[in-house]
Amino acid sequence: MTSGIVNGTAFSVNLKSSSYKMIGFSTSCSISISQESRPTTTAATGIWNTKTSGYKDWEVSCDGLVAMSGTNEVWHEIFENFLDDSYGSYKPVFELKFMTTGAGASGDRFFYGSALISSFSMEAPMEESATFSVSFVGNGPLELLTVP
């Protein structure tokens, strides 16, 4: 099991199309988990608002450098999926892992779930590295799993 403070460079987002691939040349990634609250205030609770748990949601985002060749060219698959309208109103989901790179150490934890692409952008400023940003929104539960 990995221990101690983890450098952010050690984290990656991995997508499964035919097999799991790390989104290559990533410069940052993040995961956000939220839960709504529902009001349960009644005459019996007086002037104090009361609440209970509502829907949960999660999203993952990733920024990276654009590479036009090589094995880590996953941004092409993301972009093609985002533009493909042949599915009609149904869009295929990606299986996604948010984890430390490799996450091979027994006992390491990682987030796993199915997600839809919610946004994709690419920026190519003159005389600078081209970059991309992609965001995914959870499509169902997010699980916290452990490497056996």
N, CA, C and O of each residue as an XYZ file, in Angstrom:
592
protein
N       0.843     -1.175      0.000
C       0.000      0.000      0.000
C       0.891      1.242      0.000
O       1.859      1.331      0.755
N       0.540      2.195     -0.864
C       1.253      3.466     -0.917
C       0.935      4.248      0.347
O      -0.220      4.298      0.770
N       1.957      4.866      0.961
C       1.708      5.628      2.186
C       2.334      7.007      2.075
O       3.154      7.258      1.192
N       1.943      7.896      2.974
C       2.477      9.239      2.996
C       1.706     10.170      2.088
O       0.723      9.781      1.457
N       2.171     11.412      2.032
C       1.538     12.427      1.190
C       1.844     12.111     -0.263
O       2.992     11.840     -0.616
N       0.826     12.143     -1.104
C       0.977     11.766     -2.509
C       1.121     13.021     -3.359
O       0.310     13.941     -3.252
N       2.137     13.063     -4.191
C       2.334     14.145     -5.141
C       1.233     14.070     -6.194
O       0.920     12.981     -6.677
N       0.643     15.198     -6.557
C      -0.436     15.231     -7.549
C      -0.042     14.629     -8.884
O      -0.901     14.147     -9.622
N       1.244     14.650     -9.204
C       1.726     14.059    -10.454
C       1.436     12.564    -10.517
O       1.390     11.984    -11.601
N       1.242     11.947     -9.369
C       1.012     10.503     -9.322
C      -0.414     10.112     -9.707
O      -0.694      8.926     -9.877
N      -1.326     11.084     -9.851
C      -2.718     10.759    -10.172
C      -2.977     10.803    -11.665
O      -2.350     11.565    -12.401
N      -3.916      9.970    -12.099
C      -4.284      9.934    -13.510
C      -5.754      9.563    -13.652
O      -6.374      9.016    -12.740
N      -6.288      9.880    -14.827
C      -7.635      9.456    -15.199
C      -7.460      8.395    -16.270
O      -6.745      8.608    -17.249
N      -8.109      7.252    -16.089
C      -7.999      6.130    -17.010
C      -9.366      5.804    -17.576
O     -10.343      5.692    -16.836
N      -9.433      5.651    -18.904
C     -10.691      5.363    -19.590
C     -10.643      3.968    -20.176
O      -9.590      3.486    -20.593
N     -11.794      3.331    -20.199
C     -11.872      2.020    -20.832
C     -12.741      2.116    -22.067
O     -13.923      2.451    -21.987
N     -12.146      1.819    -23.207
C     -12.932      1.603    -24.417
C     -12.810      0.113    -24.702
O     -13.746     -0.632    -24.414
N     -11.698     -0.349    -25.255
C     -11.473     -1.789    -25.375
C     -10.657     -2.288    -24.188
O     -10.844     -3.417    -23.733
N      -9.747     -1.442    -23.682
C      -8.981     -1.746    -22.473
C      -8.731     -0.418    -21.762
O      -8.962      0.644    -22.339
N      -8.265     -0.466    -20.528
C      -8.004      0.778    -19.799
C      -6.779      1.469    -20.357
O      -5.737      0.849    -20.569
N      -6.920      2.780    -20.594
C      -5.807      3.601    -21.047
C      -5.796      4.868    -20.217
O      -6.837      5.478    -19.976
N      -4.621      5.252    -19.786
C      -4.472      6.502    -19.070
C      -4.610      7.648    -20.073
O      -4.099      7.559    -21.189
N      -5.299      8.721    -19.681
C      -5.327      9.900    -20.538
C      -3.912     10.463    -20.514
O      -3.477     11.046    -19.521
N      -3.214     10.283    -21.607
C      -1.793     10.599    -21.666
C      -1.499     12.078    -21.696
O      -2.339     12.889    -22.084
N      -0.304     12.414    -21.284
C       0.214     13.778    -21.298
C      -0.655     14.713    -20.462
O      -0.745     15.911    -20.731
N      -1.293     14.137    -19.442
C      -2.145     14.905    -18.547
C      -1.287     15.816    -17.669
O      -0.224     15.419    -17.191
N      -1.765     17.035    -17.469
C      -1.052     17.971    -16.600
C      -1.782     18.184    -15.277
O      -1.180     18.640    -14.304
N      -3.063     17.859    -15.233
C      -3.815     17.937    -13.986
C      -5.110     17.143    -14.126
O      -5.610     16.930    -15.231
N      -5.636     16.715    -12.999
C      -6.930     16.036    -12.990
C      -7.591     16.299    -11.640
O      -6.921     16.559    -10.640
N      -8.914     16.225    -11.637
C      -9.636     16.454    -10.392
C     -10.912     15.626    -10.376
O     -11.444     15.237    -11.416
N     -11.383     15.370     -9.169
C     -12.650     14.674     -8.973
C     -13.453     15.483     -7.968
O     -12.909     16.004     -6.994
N     -14.752     15.582     -8.216
C     -15.635     16.338     -7.339
C     -16.875     15.494     -7.065
O     -17.504     14.979     -7.990
N     -17.216     15.360     -5.804
C     -18.379     14.571     -5.390
C     -19.289     15.493     -4.584
O     -18.827     16.201     -3.689
N     -20.582     15.483     -4.901
C     -21.507     16.368     -4.190
C     -22.783     15.611     -3.827
O     -23.092     14.561     -4.391
N     -23.507     16.175     -2.874
C     -24.790     15.608     -2.480
C     -25.750     16.750     -2.179
O     -25.435     17.664     -1.416
N     -26.918     16.681     -2.790
C     -27.948     17.676     -2.534
C     -28.612     17.387     -1.198
O     -28.492     16.293     -0.646
N     -29.309     18.389     -0.694
C     -30.116     18.169      0.505
C     -31.570     18.501      0.177
O     -31.856     19.361     -0.656
N     -32.470     17.804      0.844
C     -33.906     18.040      0.652
C     -34.482     18.599      1.949
O     -34.165     18.106      3.032
N     -35.319     19.615      1.845
C     -35.903     20.161      3.077
C     -36.943     19.217      3.677
O     -37.722     18.591      2.958
N     -36.938     19.129      4.988
C     -37.932     18.318      5.702
C     -38.604     19.128      6.810
O     -39.182     18.574      7.745
N     -38.513     20.449      6.681
C     -39.083     21.337      7.694
C     -40.606     21.203      7.717
O     -41.263     21.193      6.676
N     -41.140     21.103      8.913
C     -42.594     21.036      9.100
C     -42.979     21.960     10.249
O     -42.120     22.577     10.878
N     -44.249     22.045     10.508
C     -44.708     22.847     11.646
C     -44.108     22.322     12.945
O     -43.865     23.093     13.875
N     -43.871     21.033     13.012
C     -43.336     20.421     14.229
C     -41.873     20.786     14.481
O     -41.412     20.707     15.620
N     -41.125     21.187     13.430
C     -39.702     21.513     13.625
C     -39.505     22.966     14.024
O     -38.382     23.379     14.314
N     -40.563     23.738     14.042
C     -40.457     25.124     14.494
C     -39.755     25.996     13.483
O     -39.925     25.834     12.274
N     -38.953     26.933     13.994
C     -38.299     27.899     13.115
C     -37.009     27.365     12.488
O     -36.415     28.038     11.645
N     -36.577     26.191     12.876
C     -35.326     25.638     12.347
C     -35.586     24.782     11.120
O     -36.452     23.907     11.128
N     -34.824     25.045     10.063
C     -34.895     24.200      8.871
C     -34.282     22.844      9.191
O     -33.253     22.759      9.862
N     -34.906     21.813      8.717
C     -34.318     20.474      8.813
C     -34.166     19.936      7.401
O     -34.916     20.307      6.498
N     -33.205     19.073      7.223
C     -32.899     18.539      5.892
C     -32.564     17.056      5.993
O     -32.244     16.529      7.058
N     -32.652     16.414      4.846
C     -32.209     15.030      4.726
C     -31.403     14.913      3.435
O     -31.414     15.819      2.602
N     -30.716     13.808      3.279
C     -29.866     13.608      2.104
C     -30.691     13.471      0.836
O     -31.757     12.856      0.829
N     -30.170     14.064     -0.249
C     -30.802     13.970     -1.560
C     -29.885     13.247     -2.531
O     -29.113     12.373     -2.136
N     -29.975     13.611     -3.791
C     -29.187     12.980     -4.843
C     -27.696     13.230     -4.669
O     -27.280     14.286     -4.192
N     -26.904     12.245     -5.061
C     -25.452     12.385     -5.112
C     -25.039     12.528     -6.567
O     -25.709     12.022     -7.467
N     -23.939     13.215     -6.786
C     -23.431     13.422     -8.135
C     -21.913     13.476     -8.073
O     -21.339     13.771     -7.025
N     -21.271     13.194     -9.184
C     -19.811     13.290     -9.232
C     -19.367     13.654    -10.635
O     -20.068     13.404    -11.615
N     -18.185     14.250    -10.709
C     -17.597     14.579    -12.007
C     -16.080     14.533    -11.906
O     -15.493     14.705    -10.838
N     -15.480     14.297    -13.042
C     -14.025     14.230    -13.158
C     -13.605     15.132    -14.300
O     -14.264     15.166    -15.339
N     -12.510     15.867    -14.117
C     -11.986     16.681    -15.207
C     -10.488     16.438    -15.336
O      -9.818     16.018    -14.392
N      -9.991     16.714    -16.526
C      -8.589     16.453    -16.830
C      -8.100     17.478    -17.850
O      -8.804     17.793    -18.809
N      -6.910     17.988    -17.640
C      -6.247     18.876    -18.593
C      -4.968     18.199    -19.042
O      -4.339     17.479    -18.266
N      -4.576     18.424    -20.289
C      -3.364     17.780    -20.769
C      -2.780     18.454    -21.991
O      -3.349     19.396    -22.542
N      -1.635     17.951    -22.397
C      -0.962     18.415    -23.598
C      -1.410     17.570    -24.780
O      -1.574     16.357    -24.644
N      -1.610     18.187    -25.932
C      -2.036     17.471    -27.128
C      -0.822     16.811    -27.774
O       0.175     17.474    -28.060
N      -0.913     15.517    -27.998
C       0.122     14.777    -28.721
C      -0.543     14.157    -29.946
O      -1.599     13.536    -29.822
N       0.043     14.310    -31.099
C      -0.579     13.845    -32.339
C      -0.209     12.414    -32.713
O      -0.760     11.867    -33.668
N       0.694     11.814    -31.993
C       1.035     10.423    -32.272
C       1.499      9.768    -30.986
O       1.891     10.440    -30.032
N       1.447      8.455    -30.979
C       1.888      7.723    -29.806
C       0.759      6.928    -29.197
O      -0.388      7.014    -29.636
N       1.090      6.153    -28.184
C       0.119      5.250    -27.580
C      -0.815      5.952    -26.610
O      -1.845      5.386    -26.243
N      -0.492      7.155    -26.186
C      -1.332      7.869    -25.216
C      -2.257      8.876    -25.874
O      -2.590      9.899    -25.275
N      -2.668      8.602    -27.082
C      -3.480      9.521    -27.869
C      -4.969      9.350    -27.583
O      -5.784      9.368    -28.504
N      -5.321      9.185    -26.329
C      -6.703      8.913    -25.933
C      -7.627     10.088    -26.231
O      -8.830      9.890    -26.406
N      -7.092     11.307    -26.292
C      -7.963     12.457    -26.541
C      -8.702     12.315    -27.865
O      -9.801     12.850    -28.008
N      -8.123     11.601    -28.849
C      -8.823     11.361    -30.118
C     -10.109     10.561    -29.886
O     -11.159     10.890    -30.437
N     -10.016      9.507    -29.067
C     -11.193      8.686    -28.769
C     -12.254      9.512    -28.043
O     -13.446      9.384    -28.323
N     -11.819     10.352    -27.118
C     -12.755     11.204    -26.382
C     -13.463     12.141    -27.354
O     -14.689     12.252    -27.334
N     -12.703     12.804    -28.193
C     -13.249     13.767    -29.150
C     -14.201     13.086    -30.128
O     -15.284     13.605    -30.399
N     -13.809     11.928    -30.660
C     -14.671     11.203    -31.607
C     -15.979     10.793    -30.939
O     -17.044     10.895    -31.547
N     -15.907     10.328    -29.687
C     -17.112      9.941    -28.965
C     -18.024     11.148    -28.763
O     -19.241     11.043    -28.914
N     -17.440     12.283    -28.426
C     -18.211     13.488    -28.161
C     -18.943     13.976    -29.405
O     -20.059     14.485    -29.301
N     -18.334     13.829    -30.578
C     -18.932     14.316    -31.826
C     -19.853     13.309    -32.507
O     -20.624     13.685    -33.390
N     -19.790     12.046    -32.117
C     -20.550     10.999    -32.792
C     -22.029     11.090    -32.434
O     -22.418     10.785    -31.306
N     -22.857     11.510    -33.397
C     -24.294     11.615    -33.164
C     -25.072     10.411    -33.684
O     -26.303     10.423    -33.671
N     -24.386      9.393    -34.132
C     -25.067      8.221    -34.676
C     -25.816      7.435    -33.602
O     -26.624      6.563    -33.920
N     -25.551      7.738    -32.338
C     -26.227      7.030    -31.248
C     -27.586      7.631    -30.930
O     -28.318      7.092    -30.100
N     -27.938      8.745    -31.580
C     -29.200      9.417    -31.272
C     -29.102     10.085    -29.914
O     -28.091     10.713    -29.600
N     -30.146      9.953    -29.108
C     -30.138     10.599    -27.799
C     -29.285      9.836    -26.790
O     -28.940     10.374    -25.738
N     -28.948      8.597    -27.102
C     -28.114      7.794    -26.205
C     -26.650      8.017    -26.542
O     -26.260      7.894    -27.703
N     -25.849      8.336    -25.569
C     -24.408      8.456    -25.757
C     -23.745      7.344    -24.958
O     -24.119      7.104    -23.810
N     -22.770      6.663    -25.545
C     -22.097      5.615    -24.791
C     -21.316      6.203    -23.619
O     -20.834      7.334    -23.685
N     -21.198      5.436    -22.567
C     -20.467      5.894    -21.391
C     -19.068      5.290    -21.388
O     -18.827      4.232    -21.970
N     -18.177      5.971    -20.736
C     -16.833      5.459    -20.511
C     -16.771      4.865    -19.118
O     -17.366      5.402    -18.184
N     -16.055      3.763    -18.972
C     -15.679      3.322    -17.641
C     -14.463      4.154    -17.284
O     -13.557      4.313    -18.101
N     -14.436      4.678    -16.089
C     -13.422      5.636    -15.723
C     -12.824      5.274    -14.367
O     -13.543      4.874    -13.452
N     -11.507      5.416    -14.243
C     -10.818      5.242    -12.963
C     -10.041      6.515    -12.659
O      -9.345      7.049    -13.523
N     -10.161      6.991    -11.441
C      -9.362      8.115    -10.952
C      -8.465      7.515     -9.890
O      -8.945      7.083     -8.842
N      -7.159      7.485    -10.149
C      -6.280      6.722     -9.266
C      -4.847      7.207     -9.342
O      -4.486      8.007    -10.205
N      -4.040      6.707     -8.424
C      -2.621      6.987     -8.527
C      -2.090      6.205     -9.721
O      -2.552      5.098     -9.996
N      -1.131      6.773    -10.422
C      -0.595      6.160    -11.635
C      -0.143      4.742    -11.340
O       0.656      4.497    -10.436
N      -0.666      3.827    -12.115
C      -0.325      2.424    -11.920
C      -1.221      1.755    -10.903
O      -1.693      0.643    -11.141
N      -1.469      2.399     -9.776
C      -2.265      1.843     -8.675
C      -2.073      0.342     -8.566
O      -3.032     -0.415     -8.419
N      -0.819     -0.074     -8.642
C      -0.547     -1.495     -8.608
C      -0.271     -2.039     -7.229
O      -0.291     -3.253     -7.026
N      -0.012     -1.162     -6.277
C       0.319     -1.634     -4.933
C      -0.934     -2.171     -4.258
O      -1.972     -1.510     -4.231
N      -0.827     -3.355     -3.725
C      -1.949     -3.968     -3.028
C      -2.412     -3.055     -1.902
O      -1.600     -2.562     -1.118
N      -3.720     -2.833     -1.824
C      -4.283     -1.969     -0.802
C      -4.506     -0.543     -1.250
O      -5.191      0.210     -0.557
N      -3.940     -0.132     -2.410
C      -4.183      1.216     -2.928
C      -5.656      1.364     -3.275
O      -6.285      0.416     -3.743
N      -6.205      2.546     -3.048
C      -7.615      2.809     -3.327
C      -7.750      3.621     -4.604
O      -6.856      4.394     -4.946
N      -8.866      3.451     -5.314
C      -9.148      4.244     -6.509
C     -10.650      4.394     -6.680
O     -11.428      3.557     -6.224
N     -11.048      5.483     -7.350
C     -12.453      5.725     -7.662
C     -12.769      5.089     -9.005
O     -11.954      5.121     -9.927
N     -13.975      4.505     -9.106
C     -14.393      3.836    -10.340
C     -15.860      4.143    -10.599
O     -16.674      4.149     -9.675
N     -16.195      4.401    -11.867
C     -17.587      4.588    -12.231
C     -17.748      4.790    -13.723
O     -16.763      4.926    -14.448
N     -18.987      4.810    -14.180
C     -19.315      5.087    -15.579
C     -19.622      6.565    -15.718
O     -20.236      7.167    -14.836
N     -19.190      7.153    -16.837
C     -19.359      8.592    -17.004
C     -19.625      8.961    -18.456
O     -19.215      8.260    -19.381
N     -20.319     10.074    -18.632
C     -20.549     10.676    -19.939
C     -19.635     11.886    -20.085
O     -19.279     12.523    -19.093
N     -19.261     12.199    -21.304
C     -18.474     13.402    -21.544
C     -19.419     14.600    -21.458
O     -20.454     14.629    -22.124
N     -19.061     15.582    -20.639
C     -19.898     16.777    -20.555
C     -19.276     17.955    -21.299
O     -19.997     18.862    -21.715
N     -17.957     17.962    -21.474
C     -17.330     19.022    -22.266
C     -15.938     18.586    -22.720
O     -15.273     17.773    -22.077
N     -15.527     19.153    -23.843
C     -14.186     18.910    -24.389
C     -13.750     20.190    -25.080
O     -14.500     20.760    -25.872
N     -12.544     20.640    -24.784
C     -12.028     21.824    -25.465
C     -10.539     21.647    -25.739
O      -9.841     20.898    -25.055
N     -10.078     22.361    -26.761
C      -8.674     22.325    -27.126
C      -8.233     23.761    -27.369
O      -8.968     24.563    -27.945
N      -7.039     24.067    -26.926
C      -6.489     25.401    -27.114
C      -5.118     25.280    -27.755
O      -4.298     24.467    -27.331
N      -4.870     26.087    -28.777
C      -3.598     26.033    -29.501
C      -3.044     27.448    -29.683
O      -3.125     28.007    -30.777
N      -2.482     28.030    -28.617
C      -1.927     29.376    -28.739
C      -0.631     29.368    -29.561
O       0.111     28.386    -29.567
N      -0.384     30.460    -30.238
C       0.792     30.557    -31.095
C       2.079     30.429    -30.276
O       2.236     31.073    -29.239
N       2.987     29.594    -30.756
C       4.300     29.373    -30.150
C       4.236     28.794    -28.743
O       5.165     28.973    -27.956
N       3.141     28.101    -28.419
C       3.018     27.427    -27.121
C       2.469     26.031    -27.352
O       1.963     25.721    -28.430
N       2.571     25.205    -26.347
C       2.048     23.845    -26.434
C       0.531     23.861    -26.533
O      -0.135     24.616    -25.826
N      -0.015     23.022    -27.416
C      -1.458     22.867    -27.522
C      -1.941     22.050    -26.323
O      -1.283     21.096    -25.908
N      -3.087     22.429    -25.777
C      -3.625     21.747    -24.611
C      -5.084     21.362    -24.851
O      -5.743     21.893    -25.745
N      -5.572     20.431    -24.036
C      -6.979     20.061    -24.079
C      -7.518     19.984    -22.664
O      -6.765     19.815    -21.705
N      -8.828     20.109    -22.547
C      -9.538     19.932    -21.282
C     -10.748     19.065    -21.564
O     -11.435     19.249    -22.568
N     -11.006     18.123    -20.676
C     -12.171     17.263    -20.825
C     -12.823     17.100    -19.453
O     -12.139     16.985    -18.437
N     -14.157     17.092    -19.442
C     -14.912     16.877    -18.213
C     -15.900     15.742    -18.427
O     -16.501     15.605    -19.493
N     -16.048     14.950    -17.407
C     -16.974     13.819    -17.413
C     -17.946     14.002    -16.259
O     -17.572     14.497    -15.195
N     -19.192     13.601    -16.470
C     -20.186     13.627    -15.404
C     -20.597     12.179    -15.130
O     -20.821     11.396    -16.054
N     -20.690     11.847    -13.863
C     -21.016     10.482    -13.476
C     -22.359     10.036    -14.008
O     -23.311     10.814    -14.061
N     -22.425      8.774    -14.403
C     -23.661      8.167    -14.889
C     -23.941      6.957    -14.008
O     -23.765      5.814    -14.429
N     -24.375      7.223    -12.787
C     -24.583      6.160    -11.819
C     -23.624      6.310    -10.654
O     -23.005      7.360    -10.480
N     -23.503      5.253     -9.854
C     -22.722      5.365     -8.627
C     -21.209      5.461     -8.878
O     -20.687      4.950     -9.869
N     -20.542      6.125     -7.958
C     -19.085      6.176     -7.902
C     -18.667      5.233     -6.788
O     -19.175      5.318     -5.670
N     -17.745      4.341     -7.092
C     -17.293      3.376     -6.095
C     -15.852      3.670     -5.696
O     -15.051      4.123     -6.513
N     -15.533      3.410     -4.440
C     -14.169      3.478     -3.952
C     -13.696      2.048     -3.781
O     -14.126      1.348     -2.865
N     -12.808      1.616     -4.668
C     -12.349      0.219     -4.682
C     -10.914      0.118     -4.203
O     -10.206      1.121     -4.114
N     -10.493     -1.085     -3.897
C      -9.137     -1.354     -3.416
C      -8.451     -2.343     -4.326
O      -9.038     -3.354     -4.711
N      -7.199     -2.054     -4.675
C      -6.393     -3.002     -5.475
C      -6.151     -4.224     -4.602
O      -5.679     -4.098     -3.472
N      -6.474     -5.419     -5.126
C      -6.291     -6.647     -4.321
C      -4.820     -6.920     -4.030
O      -4.493     -7.906     -3.370
